[in-house]
mmCIF file of C-alpha atoms in Angstrom:
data_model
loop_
_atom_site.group_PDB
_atom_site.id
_atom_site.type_symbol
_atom_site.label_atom_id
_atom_site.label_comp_id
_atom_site.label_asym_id
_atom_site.label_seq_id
_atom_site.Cartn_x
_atom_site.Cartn_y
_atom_site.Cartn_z
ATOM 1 C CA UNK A 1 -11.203 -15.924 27.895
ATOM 2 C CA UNK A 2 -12.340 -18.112 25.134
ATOM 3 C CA UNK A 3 -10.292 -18.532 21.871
ATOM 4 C CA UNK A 4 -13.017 -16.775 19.826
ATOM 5 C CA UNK A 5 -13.055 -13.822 21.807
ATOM 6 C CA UNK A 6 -8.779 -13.658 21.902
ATOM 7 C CA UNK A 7 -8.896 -14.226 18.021
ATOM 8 C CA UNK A 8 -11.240 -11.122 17.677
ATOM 9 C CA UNK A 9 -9.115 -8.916 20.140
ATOM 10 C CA UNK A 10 -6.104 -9.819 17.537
ATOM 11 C CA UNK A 11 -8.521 -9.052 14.390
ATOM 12 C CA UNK A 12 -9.244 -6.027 16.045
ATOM 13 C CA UNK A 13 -5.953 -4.430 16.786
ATOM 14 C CA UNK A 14 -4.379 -5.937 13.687
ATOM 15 C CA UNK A 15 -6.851 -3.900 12.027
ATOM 16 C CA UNK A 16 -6.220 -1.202 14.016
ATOM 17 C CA UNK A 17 -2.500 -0.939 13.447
ATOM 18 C CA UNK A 18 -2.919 -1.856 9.600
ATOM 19 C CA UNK A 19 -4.946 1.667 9.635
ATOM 20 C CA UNK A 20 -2.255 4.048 11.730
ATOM 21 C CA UNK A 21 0.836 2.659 9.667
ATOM 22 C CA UNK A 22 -1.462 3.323 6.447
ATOM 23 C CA UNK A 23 -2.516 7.026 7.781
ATOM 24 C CA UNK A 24 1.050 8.123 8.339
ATOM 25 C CA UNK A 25 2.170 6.417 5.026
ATOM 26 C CA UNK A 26 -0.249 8.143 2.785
ATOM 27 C CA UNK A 27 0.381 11.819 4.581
ATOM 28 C CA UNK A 28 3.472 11.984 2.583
ATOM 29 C CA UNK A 29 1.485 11.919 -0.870
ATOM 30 C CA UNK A 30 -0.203 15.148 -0.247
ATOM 31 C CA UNK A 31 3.209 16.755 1.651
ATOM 32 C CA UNK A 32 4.879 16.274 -2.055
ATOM 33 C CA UNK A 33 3.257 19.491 -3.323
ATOM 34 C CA UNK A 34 3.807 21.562 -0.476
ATOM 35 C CA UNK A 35 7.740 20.315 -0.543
ATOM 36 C CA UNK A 36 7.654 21.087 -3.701
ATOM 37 C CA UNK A 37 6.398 24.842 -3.733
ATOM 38 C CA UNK A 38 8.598 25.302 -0.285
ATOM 39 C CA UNK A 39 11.599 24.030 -1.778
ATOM 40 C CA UNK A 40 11.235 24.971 -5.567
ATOM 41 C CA UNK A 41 11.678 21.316 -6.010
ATOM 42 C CA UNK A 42 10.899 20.266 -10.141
ATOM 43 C CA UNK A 43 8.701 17.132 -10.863
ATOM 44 C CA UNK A 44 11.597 14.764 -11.333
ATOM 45 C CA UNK A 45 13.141 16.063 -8.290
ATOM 46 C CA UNK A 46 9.603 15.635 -5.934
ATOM 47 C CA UNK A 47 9.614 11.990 -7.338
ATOM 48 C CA UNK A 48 12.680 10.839 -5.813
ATOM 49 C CA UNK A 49 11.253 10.986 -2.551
ATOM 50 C CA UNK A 50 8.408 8.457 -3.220
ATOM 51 C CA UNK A 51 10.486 6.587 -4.748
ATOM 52 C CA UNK A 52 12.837 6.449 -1.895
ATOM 53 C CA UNK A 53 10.301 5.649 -0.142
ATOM 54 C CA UNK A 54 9.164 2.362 -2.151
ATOM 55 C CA UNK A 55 12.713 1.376 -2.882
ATOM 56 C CA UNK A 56 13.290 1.245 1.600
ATOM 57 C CA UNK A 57 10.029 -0.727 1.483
ATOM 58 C CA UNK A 58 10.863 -3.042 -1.544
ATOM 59 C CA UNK A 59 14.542 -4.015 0.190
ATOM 60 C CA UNK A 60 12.682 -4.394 3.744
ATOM 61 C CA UNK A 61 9.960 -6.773 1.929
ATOM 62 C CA UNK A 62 12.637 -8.706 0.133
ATOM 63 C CA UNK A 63 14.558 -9.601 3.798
ATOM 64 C CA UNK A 64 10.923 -9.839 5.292
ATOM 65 C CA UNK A 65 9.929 -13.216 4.730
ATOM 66 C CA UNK A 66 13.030 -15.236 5.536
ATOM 67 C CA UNK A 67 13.054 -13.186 8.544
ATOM 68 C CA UNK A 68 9.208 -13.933 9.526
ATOM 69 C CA UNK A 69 10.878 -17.758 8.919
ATOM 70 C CA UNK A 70 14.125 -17.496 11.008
ATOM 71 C CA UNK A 71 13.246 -15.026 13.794
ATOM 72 C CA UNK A 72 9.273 -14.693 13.753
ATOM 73 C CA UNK A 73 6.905 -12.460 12.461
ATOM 74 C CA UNK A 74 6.165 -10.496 16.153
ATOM 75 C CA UNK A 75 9.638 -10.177 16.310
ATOM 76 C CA UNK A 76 9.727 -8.401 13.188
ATOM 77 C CA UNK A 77 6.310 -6.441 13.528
ATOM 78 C CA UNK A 78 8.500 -5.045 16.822
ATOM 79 C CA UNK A 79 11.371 -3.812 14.336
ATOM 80 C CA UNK A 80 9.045 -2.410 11.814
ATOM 81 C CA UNK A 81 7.430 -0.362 14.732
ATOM 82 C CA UNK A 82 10.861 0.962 15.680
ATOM 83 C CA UNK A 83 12.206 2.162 12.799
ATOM 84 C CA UNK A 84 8.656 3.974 11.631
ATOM 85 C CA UNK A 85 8.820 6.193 15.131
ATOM 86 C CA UNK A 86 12.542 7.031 14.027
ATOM 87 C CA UNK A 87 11.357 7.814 10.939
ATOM 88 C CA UNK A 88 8.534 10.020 11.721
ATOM 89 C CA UNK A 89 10.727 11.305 13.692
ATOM 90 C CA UNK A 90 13.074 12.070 11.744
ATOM 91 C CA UNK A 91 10.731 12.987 9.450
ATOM 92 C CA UNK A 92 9.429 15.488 12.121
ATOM 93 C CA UNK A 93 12.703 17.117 12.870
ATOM 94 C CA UNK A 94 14.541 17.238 8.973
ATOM 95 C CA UNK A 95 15.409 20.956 7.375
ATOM 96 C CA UNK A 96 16.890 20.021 4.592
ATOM 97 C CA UNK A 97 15.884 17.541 1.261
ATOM 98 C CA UNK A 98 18.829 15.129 2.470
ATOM 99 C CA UNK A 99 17.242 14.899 6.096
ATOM 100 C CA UNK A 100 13.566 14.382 4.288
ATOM 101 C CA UNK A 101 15.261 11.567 1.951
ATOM 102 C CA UNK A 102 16.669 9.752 5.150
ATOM 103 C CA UNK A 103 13.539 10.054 6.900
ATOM 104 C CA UNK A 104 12.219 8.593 3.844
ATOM 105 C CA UNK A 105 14.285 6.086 3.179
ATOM 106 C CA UNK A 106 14.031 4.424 7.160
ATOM 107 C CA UNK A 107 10.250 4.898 7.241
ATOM 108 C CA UNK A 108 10.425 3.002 4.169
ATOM 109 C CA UNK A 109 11.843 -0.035 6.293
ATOM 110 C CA UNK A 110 9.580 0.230 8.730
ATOM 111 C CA UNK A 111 6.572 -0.038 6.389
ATOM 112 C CA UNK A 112 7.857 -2.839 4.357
ATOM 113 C CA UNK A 113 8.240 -5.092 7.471
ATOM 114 C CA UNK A 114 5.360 -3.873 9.276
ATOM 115 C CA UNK A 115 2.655 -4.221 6.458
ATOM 116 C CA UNK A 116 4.172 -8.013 5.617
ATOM 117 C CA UNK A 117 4.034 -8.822 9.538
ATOM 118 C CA UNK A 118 0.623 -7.556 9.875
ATOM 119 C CA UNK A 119 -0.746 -9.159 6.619
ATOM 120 C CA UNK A 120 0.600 -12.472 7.595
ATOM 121 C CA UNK A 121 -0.608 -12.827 11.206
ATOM 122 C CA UNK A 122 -3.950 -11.498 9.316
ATOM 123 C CA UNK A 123 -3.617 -14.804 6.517
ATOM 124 C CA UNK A 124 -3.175 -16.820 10.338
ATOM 125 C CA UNK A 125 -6.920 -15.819 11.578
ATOM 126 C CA UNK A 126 -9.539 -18.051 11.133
ATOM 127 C CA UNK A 127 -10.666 -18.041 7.972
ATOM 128 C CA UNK A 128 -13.959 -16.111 8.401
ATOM 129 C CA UNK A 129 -12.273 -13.501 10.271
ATOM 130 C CA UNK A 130 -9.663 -13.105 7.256
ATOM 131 C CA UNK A 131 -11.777 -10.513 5.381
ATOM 132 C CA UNK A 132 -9.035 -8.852 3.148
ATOM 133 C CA UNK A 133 -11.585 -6.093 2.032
ATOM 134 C CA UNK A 134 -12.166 -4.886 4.847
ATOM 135 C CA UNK A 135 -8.685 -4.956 6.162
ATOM 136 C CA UNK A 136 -7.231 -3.418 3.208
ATOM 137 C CA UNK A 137 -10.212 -1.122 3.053
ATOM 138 C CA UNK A 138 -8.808 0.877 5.969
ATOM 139 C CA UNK A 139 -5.480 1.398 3.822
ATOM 140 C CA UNK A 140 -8.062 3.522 1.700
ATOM 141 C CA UNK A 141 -9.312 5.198 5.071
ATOM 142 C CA UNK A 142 -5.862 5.901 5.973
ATOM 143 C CA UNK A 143 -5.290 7.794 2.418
ATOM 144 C CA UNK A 144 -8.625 9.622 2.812
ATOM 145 C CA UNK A 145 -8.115 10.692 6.140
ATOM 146 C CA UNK A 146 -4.529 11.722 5.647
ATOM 147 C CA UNK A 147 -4.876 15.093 3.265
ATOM 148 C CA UNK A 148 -7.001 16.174 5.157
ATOM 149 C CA UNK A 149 -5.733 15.781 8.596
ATOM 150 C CA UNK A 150 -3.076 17.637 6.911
ATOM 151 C CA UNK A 151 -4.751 20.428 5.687
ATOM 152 C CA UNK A 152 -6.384 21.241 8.886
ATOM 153 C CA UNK A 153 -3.051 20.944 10.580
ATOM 154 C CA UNK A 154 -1.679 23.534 8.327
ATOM 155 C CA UNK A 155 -4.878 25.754 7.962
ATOM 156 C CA UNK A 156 -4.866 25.751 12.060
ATOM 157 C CA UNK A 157 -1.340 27.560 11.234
ATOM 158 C CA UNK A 158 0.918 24.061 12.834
ATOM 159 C CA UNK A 159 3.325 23.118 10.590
ATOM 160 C CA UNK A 160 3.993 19.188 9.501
ATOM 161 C CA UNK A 161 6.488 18.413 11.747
ATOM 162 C CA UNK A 162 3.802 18.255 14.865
ATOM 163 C CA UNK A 163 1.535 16.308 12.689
ATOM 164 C CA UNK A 164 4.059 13.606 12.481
ATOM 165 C CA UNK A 165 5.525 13.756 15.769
ATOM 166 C CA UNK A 166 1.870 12.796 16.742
ATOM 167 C CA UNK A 167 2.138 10.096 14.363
ATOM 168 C CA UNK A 168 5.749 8.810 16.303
ATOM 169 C CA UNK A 169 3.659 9.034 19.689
ATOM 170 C CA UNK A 170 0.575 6.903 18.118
ATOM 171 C CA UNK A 171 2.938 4.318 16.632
ATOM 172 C CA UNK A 172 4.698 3.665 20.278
ATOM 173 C CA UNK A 173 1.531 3.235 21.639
ATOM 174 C CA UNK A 174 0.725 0.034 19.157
ATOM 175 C CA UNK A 175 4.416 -0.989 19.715
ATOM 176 C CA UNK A 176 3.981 -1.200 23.306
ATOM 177 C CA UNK A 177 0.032 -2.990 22.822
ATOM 178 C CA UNK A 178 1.353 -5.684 20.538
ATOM 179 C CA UNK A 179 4.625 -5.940 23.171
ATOM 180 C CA UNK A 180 2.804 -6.933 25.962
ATOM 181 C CA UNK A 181 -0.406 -8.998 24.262
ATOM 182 C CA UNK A 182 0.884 -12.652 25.234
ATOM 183 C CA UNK A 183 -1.936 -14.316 22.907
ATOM 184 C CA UNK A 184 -0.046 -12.822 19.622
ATOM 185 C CA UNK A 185 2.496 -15.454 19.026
ATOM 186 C CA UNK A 186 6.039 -14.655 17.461
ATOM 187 C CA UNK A 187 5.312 -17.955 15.167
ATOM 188 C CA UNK A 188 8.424 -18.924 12.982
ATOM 189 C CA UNK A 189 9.713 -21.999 10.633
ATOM 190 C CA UNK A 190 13.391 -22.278 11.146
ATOM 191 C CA UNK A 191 13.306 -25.271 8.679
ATOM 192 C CA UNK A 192 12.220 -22.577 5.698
ATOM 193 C CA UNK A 193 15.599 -22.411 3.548
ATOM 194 C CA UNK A 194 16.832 -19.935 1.082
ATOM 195 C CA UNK A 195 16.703 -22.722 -1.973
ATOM 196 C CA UNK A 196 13.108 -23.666 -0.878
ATOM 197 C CA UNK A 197 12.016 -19.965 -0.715
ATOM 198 C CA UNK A 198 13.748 -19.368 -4.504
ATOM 199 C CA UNK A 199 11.557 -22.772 -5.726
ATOM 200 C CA UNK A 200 8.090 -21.202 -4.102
ATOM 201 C CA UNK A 201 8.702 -18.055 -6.144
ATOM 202 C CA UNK A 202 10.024 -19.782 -9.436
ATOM 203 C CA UNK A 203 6.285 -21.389 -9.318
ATOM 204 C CA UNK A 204 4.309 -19.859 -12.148
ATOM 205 C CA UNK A 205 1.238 -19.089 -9.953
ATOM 206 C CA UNK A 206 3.370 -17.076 -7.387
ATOM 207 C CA UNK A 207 5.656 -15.341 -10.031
ATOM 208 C CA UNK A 208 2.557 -14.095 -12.629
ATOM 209 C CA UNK A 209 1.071 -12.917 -9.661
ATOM 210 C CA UNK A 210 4.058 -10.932 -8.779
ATOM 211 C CA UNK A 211 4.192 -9.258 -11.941
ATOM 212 C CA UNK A 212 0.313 -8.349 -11.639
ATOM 213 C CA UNK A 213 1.380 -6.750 -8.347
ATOM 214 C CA UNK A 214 4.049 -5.088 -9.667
ATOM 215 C CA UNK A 215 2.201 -3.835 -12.745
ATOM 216 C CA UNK A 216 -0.948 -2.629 -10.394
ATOM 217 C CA UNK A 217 1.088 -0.724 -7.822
ATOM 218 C CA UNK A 218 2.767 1.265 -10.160
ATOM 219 C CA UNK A 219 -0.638 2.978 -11.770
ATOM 220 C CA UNK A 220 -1.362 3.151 -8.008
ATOM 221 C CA UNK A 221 1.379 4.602 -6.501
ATOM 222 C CA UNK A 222 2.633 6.529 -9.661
ATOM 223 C CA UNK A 223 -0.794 8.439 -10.345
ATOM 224 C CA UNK A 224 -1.668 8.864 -6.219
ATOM 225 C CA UNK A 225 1.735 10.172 -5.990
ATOM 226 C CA UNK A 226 1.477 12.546 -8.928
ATOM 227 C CA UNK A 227 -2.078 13.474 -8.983
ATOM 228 C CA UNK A 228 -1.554 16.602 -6.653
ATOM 229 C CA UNK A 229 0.947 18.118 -9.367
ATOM 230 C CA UNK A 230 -1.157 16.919 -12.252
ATOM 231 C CA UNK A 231 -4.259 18.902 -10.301
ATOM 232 C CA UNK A 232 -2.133 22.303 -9.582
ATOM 233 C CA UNK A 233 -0.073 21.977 -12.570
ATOM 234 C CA UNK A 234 -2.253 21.061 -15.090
ATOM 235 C CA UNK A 235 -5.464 21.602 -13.973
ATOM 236 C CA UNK A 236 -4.627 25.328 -12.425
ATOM 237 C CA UNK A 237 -6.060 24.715 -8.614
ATOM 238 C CA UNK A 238 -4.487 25.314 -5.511
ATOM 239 C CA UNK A 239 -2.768 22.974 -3.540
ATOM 240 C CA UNK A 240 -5.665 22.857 -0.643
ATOM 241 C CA UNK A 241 -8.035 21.498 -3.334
ATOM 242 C CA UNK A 242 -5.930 19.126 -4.938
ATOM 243 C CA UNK A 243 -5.282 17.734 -1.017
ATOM 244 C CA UNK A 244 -8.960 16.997 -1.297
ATOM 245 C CA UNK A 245 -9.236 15.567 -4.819
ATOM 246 C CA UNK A 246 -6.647 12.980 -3.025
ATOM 247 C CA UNK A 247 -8.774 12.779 -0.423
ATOM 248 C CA UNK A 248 -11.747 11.779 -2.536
ATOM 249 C CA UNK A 249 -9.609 9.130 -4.519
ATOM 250 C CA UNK A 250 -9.039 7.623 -1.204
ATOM 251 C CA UNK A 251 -12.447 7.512 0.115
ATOM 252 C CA UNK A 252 -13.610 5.893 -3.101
ATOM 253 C CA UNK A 253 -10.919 3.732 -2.989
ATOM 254 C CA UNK A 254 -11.898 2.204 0.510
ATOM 255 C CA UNK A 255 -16.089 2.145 -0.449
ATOM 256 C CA UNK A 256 -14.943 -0.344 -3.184
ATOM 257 C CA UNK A 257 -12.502 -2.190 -0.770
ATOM 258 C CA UNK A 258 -15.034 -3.047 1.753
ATOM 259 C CA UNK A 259 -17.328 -4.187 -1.066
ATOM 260 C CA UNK A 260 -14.526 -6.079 -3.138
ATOM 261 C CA UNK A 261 -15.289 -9.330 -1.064
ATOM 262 C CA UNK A 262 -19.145 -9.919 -1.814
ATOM 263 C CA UNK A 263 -18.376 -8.274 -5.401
ATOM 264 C CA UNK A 264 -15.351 -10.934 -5.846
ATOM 265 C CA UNK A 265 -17.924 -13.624 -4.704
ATOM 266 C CA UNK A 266 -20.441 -12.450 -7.059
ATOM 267 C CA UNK A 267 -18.532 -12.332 -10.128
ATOM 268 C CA UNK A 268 -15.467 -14.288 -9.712
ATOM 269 C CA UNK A 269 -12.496 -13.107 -8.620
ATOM 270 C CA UNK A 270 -10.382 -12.833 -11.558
ATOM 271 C CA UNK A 271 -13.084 -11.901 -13.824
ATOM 272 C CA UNK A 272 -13.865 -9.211 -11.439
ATOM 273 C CA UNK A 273 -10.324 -8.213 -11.307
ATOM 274 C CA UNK A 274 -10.687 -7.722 -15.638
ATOM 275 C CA UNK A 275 -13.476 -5.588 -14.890
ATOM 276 C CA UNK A 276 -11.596 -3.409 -12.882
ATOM 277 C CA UNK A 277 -8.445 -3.221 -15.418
ATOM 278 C CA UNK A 278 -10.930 -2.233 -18.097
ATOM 279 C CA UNK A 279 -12.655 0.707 -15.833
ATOM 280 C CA UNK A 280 -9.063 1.684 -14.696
ATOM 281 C CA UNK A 281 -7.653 2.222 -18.790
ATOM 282 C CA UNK A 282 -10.770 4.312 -19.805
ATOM 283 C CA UNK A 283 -10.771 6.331 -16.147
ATOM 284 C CA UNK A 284 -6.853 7.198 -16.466
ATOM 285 C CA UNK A 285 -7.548 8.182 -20.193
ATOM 286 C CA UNK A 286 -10.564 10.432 -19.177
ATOM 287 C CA UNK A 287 -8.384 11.810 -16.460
ATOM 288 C CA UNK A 288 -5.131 12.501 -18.548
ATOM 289 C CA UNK A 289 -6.904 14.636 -21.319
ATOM 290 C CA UNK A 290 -8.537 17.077 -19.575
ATOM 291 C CA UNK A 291 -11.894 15.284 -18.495
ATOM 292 C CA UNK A 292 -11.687 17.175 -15.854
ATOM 293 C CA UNK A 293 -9.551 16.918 -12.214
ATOM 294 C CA UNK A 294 -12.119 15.144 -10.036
ATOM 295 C CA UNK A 295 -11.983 12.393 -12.498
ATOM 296 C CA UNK A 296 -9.385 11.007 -10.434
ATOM 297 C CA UNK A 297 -11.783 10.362 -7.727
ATOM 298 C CA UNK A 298 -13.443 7.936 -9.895
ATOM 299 C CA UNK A 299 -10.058 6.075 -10.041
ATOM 300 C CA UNK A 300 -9.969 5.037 -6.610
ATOM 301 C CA UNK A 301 -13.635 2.624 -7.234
ATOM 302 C CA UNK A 302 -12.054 1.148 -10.044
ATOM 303 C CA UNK A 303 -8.261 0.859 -8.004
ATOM 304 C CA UNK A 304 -9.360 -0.028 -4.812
ATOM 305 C CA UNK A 305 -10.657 -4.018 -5.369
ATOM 306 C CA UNK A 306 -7.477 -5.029 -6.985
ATOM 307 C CA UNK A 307 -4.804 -5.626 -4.107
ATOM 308 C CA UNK A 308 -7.427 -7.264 -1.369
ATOM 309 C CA UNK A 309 -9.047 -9.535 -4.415
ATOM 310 C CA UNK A 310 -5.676 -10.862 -5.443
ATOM 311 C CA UNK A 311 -3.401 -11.274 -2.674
ATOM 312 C CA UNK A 312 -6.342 -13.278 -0.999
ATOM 313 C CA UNK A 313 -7.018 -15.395 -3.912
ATOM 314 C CA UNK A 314 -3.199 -16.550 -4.121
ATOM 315 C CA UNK A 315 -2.820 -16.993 -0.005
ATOM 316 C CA UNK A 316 -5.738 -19.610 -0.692
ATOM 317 C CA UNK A 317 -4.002 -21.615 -2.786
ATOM 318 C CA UNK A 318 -0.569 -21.544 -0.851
ATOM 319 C CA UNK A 319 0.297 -23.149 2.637
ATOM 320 C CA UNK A 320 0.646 -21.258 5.613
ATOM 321 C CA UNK A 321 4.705 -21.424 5.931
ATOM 322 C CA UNK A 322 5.036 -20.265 2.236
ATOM 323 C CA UNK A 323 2.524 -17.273 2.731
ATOM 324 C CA UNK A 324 4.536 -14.892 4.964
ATOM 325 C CA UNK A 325 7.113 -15.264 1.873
ATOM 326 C CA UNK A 326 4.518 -14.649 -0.501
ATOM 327 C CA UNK A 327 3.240 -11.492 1.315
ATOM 328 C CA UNK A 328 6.881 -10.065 1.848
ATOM 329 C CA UNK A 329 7.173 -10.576 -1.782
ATOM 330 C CA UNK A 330 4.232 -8.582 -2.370
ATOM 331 C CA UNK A 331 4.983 -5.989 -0.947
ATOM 332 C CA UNK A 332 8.624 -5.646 -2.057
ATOM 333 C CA UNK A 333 7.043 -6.137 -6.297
ATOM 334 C CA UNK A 334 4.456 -3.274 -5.426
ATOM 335 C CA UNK A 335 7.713 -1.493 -4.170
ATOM 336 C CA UNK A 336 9.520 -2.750 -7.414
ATOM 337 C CA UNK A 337 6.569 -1.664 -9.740
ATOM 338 C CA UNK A 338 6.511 2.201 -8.372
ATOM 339 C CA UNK A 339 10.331 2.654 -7.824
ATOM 340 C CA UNK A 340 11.204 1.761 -11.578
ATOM 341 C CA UNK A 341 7.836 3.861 -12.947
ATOM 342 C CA UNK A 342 8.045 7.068 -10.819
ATOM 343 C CA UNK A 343 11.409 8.172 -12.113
ATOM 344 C CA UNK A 344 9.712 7.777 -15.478
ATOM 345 C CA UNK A 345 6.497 9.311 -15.333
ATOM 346 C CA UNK A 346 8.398 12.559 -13.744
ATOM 347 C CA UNK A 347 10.752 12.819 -16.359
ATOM 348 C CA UNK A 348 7.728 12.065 -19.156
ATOM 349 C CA UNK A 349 5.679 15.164 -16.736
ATOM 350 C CA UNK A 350 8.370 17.454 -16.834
ATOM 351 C CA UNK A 351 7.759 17.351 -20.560
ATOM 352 C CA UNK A 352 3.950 17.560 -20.274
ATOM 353 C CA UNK A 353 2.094 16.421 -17.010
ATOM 354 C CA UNK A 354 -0.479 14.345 -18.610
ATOM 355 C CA UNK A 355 2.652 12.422 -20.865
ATOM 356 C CA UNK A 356 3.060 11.572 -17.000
ATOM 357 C CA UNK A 357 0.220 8.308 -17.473
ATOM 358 C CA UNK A 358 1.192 7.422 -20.352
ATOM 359 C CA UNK A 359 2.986 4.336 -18.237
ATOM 360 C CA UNK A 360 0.003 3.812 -16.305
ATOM 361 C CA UNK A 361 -1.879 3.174 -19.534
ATOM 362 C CA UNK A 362 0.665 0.644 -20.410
ATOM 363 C CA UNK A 363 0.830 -1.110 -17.169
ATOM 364 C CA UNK A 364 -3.120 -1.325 -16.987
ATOM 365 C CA UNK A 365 -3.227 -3.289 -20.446
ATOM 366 C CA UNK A 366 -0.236 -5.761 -18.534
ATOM 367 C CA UNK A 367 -2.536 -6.147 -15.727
ATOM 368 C CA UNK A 368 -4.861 -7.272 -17.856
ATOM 369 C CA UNK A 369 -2.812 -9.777 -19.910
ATOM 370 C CA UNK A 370 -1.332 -11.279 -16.753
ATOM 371 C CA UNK A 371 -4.764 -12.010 -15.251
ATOM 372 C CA UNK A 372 -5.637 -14.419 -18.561
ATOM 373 C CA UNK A 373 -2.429 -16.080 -17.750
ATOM 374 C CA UNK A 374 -3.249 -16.251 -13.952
ATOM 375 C CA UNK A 375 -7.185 -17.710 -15.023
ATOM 376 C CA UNK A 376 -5.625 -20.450 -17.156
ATOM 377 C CA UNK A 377 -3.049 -21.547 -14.517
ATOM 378 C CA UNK A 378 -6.689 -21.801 -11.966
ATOM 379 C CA UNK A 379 -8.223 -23.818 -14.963
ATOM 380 C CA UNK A 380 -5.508 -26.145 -15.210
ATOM 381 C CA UNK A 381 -4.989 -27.229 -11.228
#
């Protein structure tokens, strides 16, 4: 087998995996509603199980890349896969908010290590198989796909709990694929230390582009999260419709993924990156004051771009050992971002659900101001 063909099988069921971890991830933004009406559950209350969630996957992205350094990143794409079938598991088999919450919480792990392993044998393609639209654009298929695998499980009268003990059965399958493919190397650098890792993310370009993470993934998380209360509470629909408003966002969100490479190209990536920050503001706006619910939808073009666009344009300028760092990092500020905003924007919706973006709004215009300091640092190297 030539190296060609063994670098496309590992494309191929990277992608793969990137999409199943990303399908049973976003089925717990439309459950929130449902928990919510089953359990009598307020807004705050619904948050704190997100935000579990991103707080397990901020810790597990903190540890993950000087554990990609010290015991590999295969290694730790086989830990990740463990602890996401015990949490779906778990998940699966809770009857109570503090079983939910635990399920949560190690499911969180999983995803943190799994999505920094995955991205970081990705970055370690060749680079014309490293197409981060496309690869991220199937996080977007995952969201899509997920509300409404969920509503037909429920409409065919199953409950949850066998939706995601499929999920547990579909994640051991990858776990045992990537287990026995020989040609995906558990590659390490045991030289990385914990001073040198602290210098790489004291560097301005690696620490504004943190921030820009941060600031991004909480409008995404915070207003994906929320936007099946906003529809139901403020817009009056059911919770079936507001499943597929979600499920709109999400298919949006992955059309202008898998165009966000030759758009990136075309434009430039950072000023194509503004674009989207101004598109984002005046969508959120529309959305907030009663523009009408499927405004959202709209979100998920201007949304979508942001994460591949970046992260790729910052792994180019870095060198390979400092990259599975980087991406760990990522992850754990997008984490960061959405654990301090949720708590927020439910406290600001129990007041009034559209106070709820009021954050967002903020965080866009930081986006923003954090990209002219990221386009100046390009100028000046």
């Amino acid at each position: 087998m030539n190296e060609l063909h063994v670098h496309r099988i590992q494309q191929t069921t990277l992608l793969i995996a990137h999409f199943a971890v990303a399908l049973a991830l976003n089925t717990s933004m439309p459950l929130l509603p449902i928990l919510k009406s089953t359990l009598g559950l307020s807004v705050l209350e619904t948050s704190v199980l997100p935000t579990l969630l991103t707080v397990s996957t901020a810790i597990a992205n903190l540890l993950a890349g000087f554990l990609i350094a010290h015991i590999g990143q295969k290694r730790l794409l086989m830990g990740g896969f463990l602890l996401m079938i015990g949490g779906t598991i778990l998940l699966a088999l809770a009857t109570s908010v503090m079983g939910i919450a635990i399920a949560c919480f190690v499911m969180g792990i999983g995803i943190g290590w799994l999505f920094t392993a995955l991205t970081t044998m990705f970055s370690g393609l060749p680079a014309e198989m490293q197409n981060f639209g496309i690869y991220h654009s199937l996080f977007g298929m995952g969201g899509f796909l997920a509300p409404i695998i969920l509503n037909q499980t429920l409409r065919s009268g199953l409950s949850y709990r066998w939706l995601f003990a499929a999920y547990a059965a579909m994640l051991f399958l990858l776990f045992l694929t990537f287990f026995l493919n020989r040609s995906i190397e558990n590659i390490r650098y045991p030289g990385a230390s914990f001073r040198g890792m602290i210098a790489v993310l004291a560097g301005p370009l690696v620490s504004v582009s943190l921030l820009a993470f941060a600031a991004y993934a909480a409008v995404e998380i915070g207003t994906s999260n929320l936007s099946g209360i906003m529809s139901v509470d403020f817009y009056g629909l059911n919770e079936i419709s507001a499943g597929y408003i979600l499920s709109g966002f999400w298919l949006a969100f992955s059309i202008s993924r898998f165009f966000s490479e030759h758009l990136a190209k075309r434009f430039g990536g950072l000023r194509f990156l503004a674009l989207c920050g101004v598109m984002s503001l005046g969508v959120v706006i529309l959305w907030s004051v009663e523009a009408g619910a499927w405004m959202y939808v709209l979100a998920g073009l201007t949304f979508g771009p942001v994460f591949p666009v970046l992260q790729k344009w910052v792994n180019r300028q870095l060198e390979p050992e400092k990259r599975g760092l980087f991406n760990g990092m990522t992850y754990a500020f997008t984490g960061l971002g959405a654990t301090i905003t949720l708590p927020i924007m439910g406290r600001l919706g129990d007041i009034r659900m559209s106070y709820a973006f009021i954050p967002s709004l903020v965080l866009i215009i930081l986006f923003s101001v954090l990209l002219l300091f990221l386009d100046r640092l390009a100028r000046k190297t």
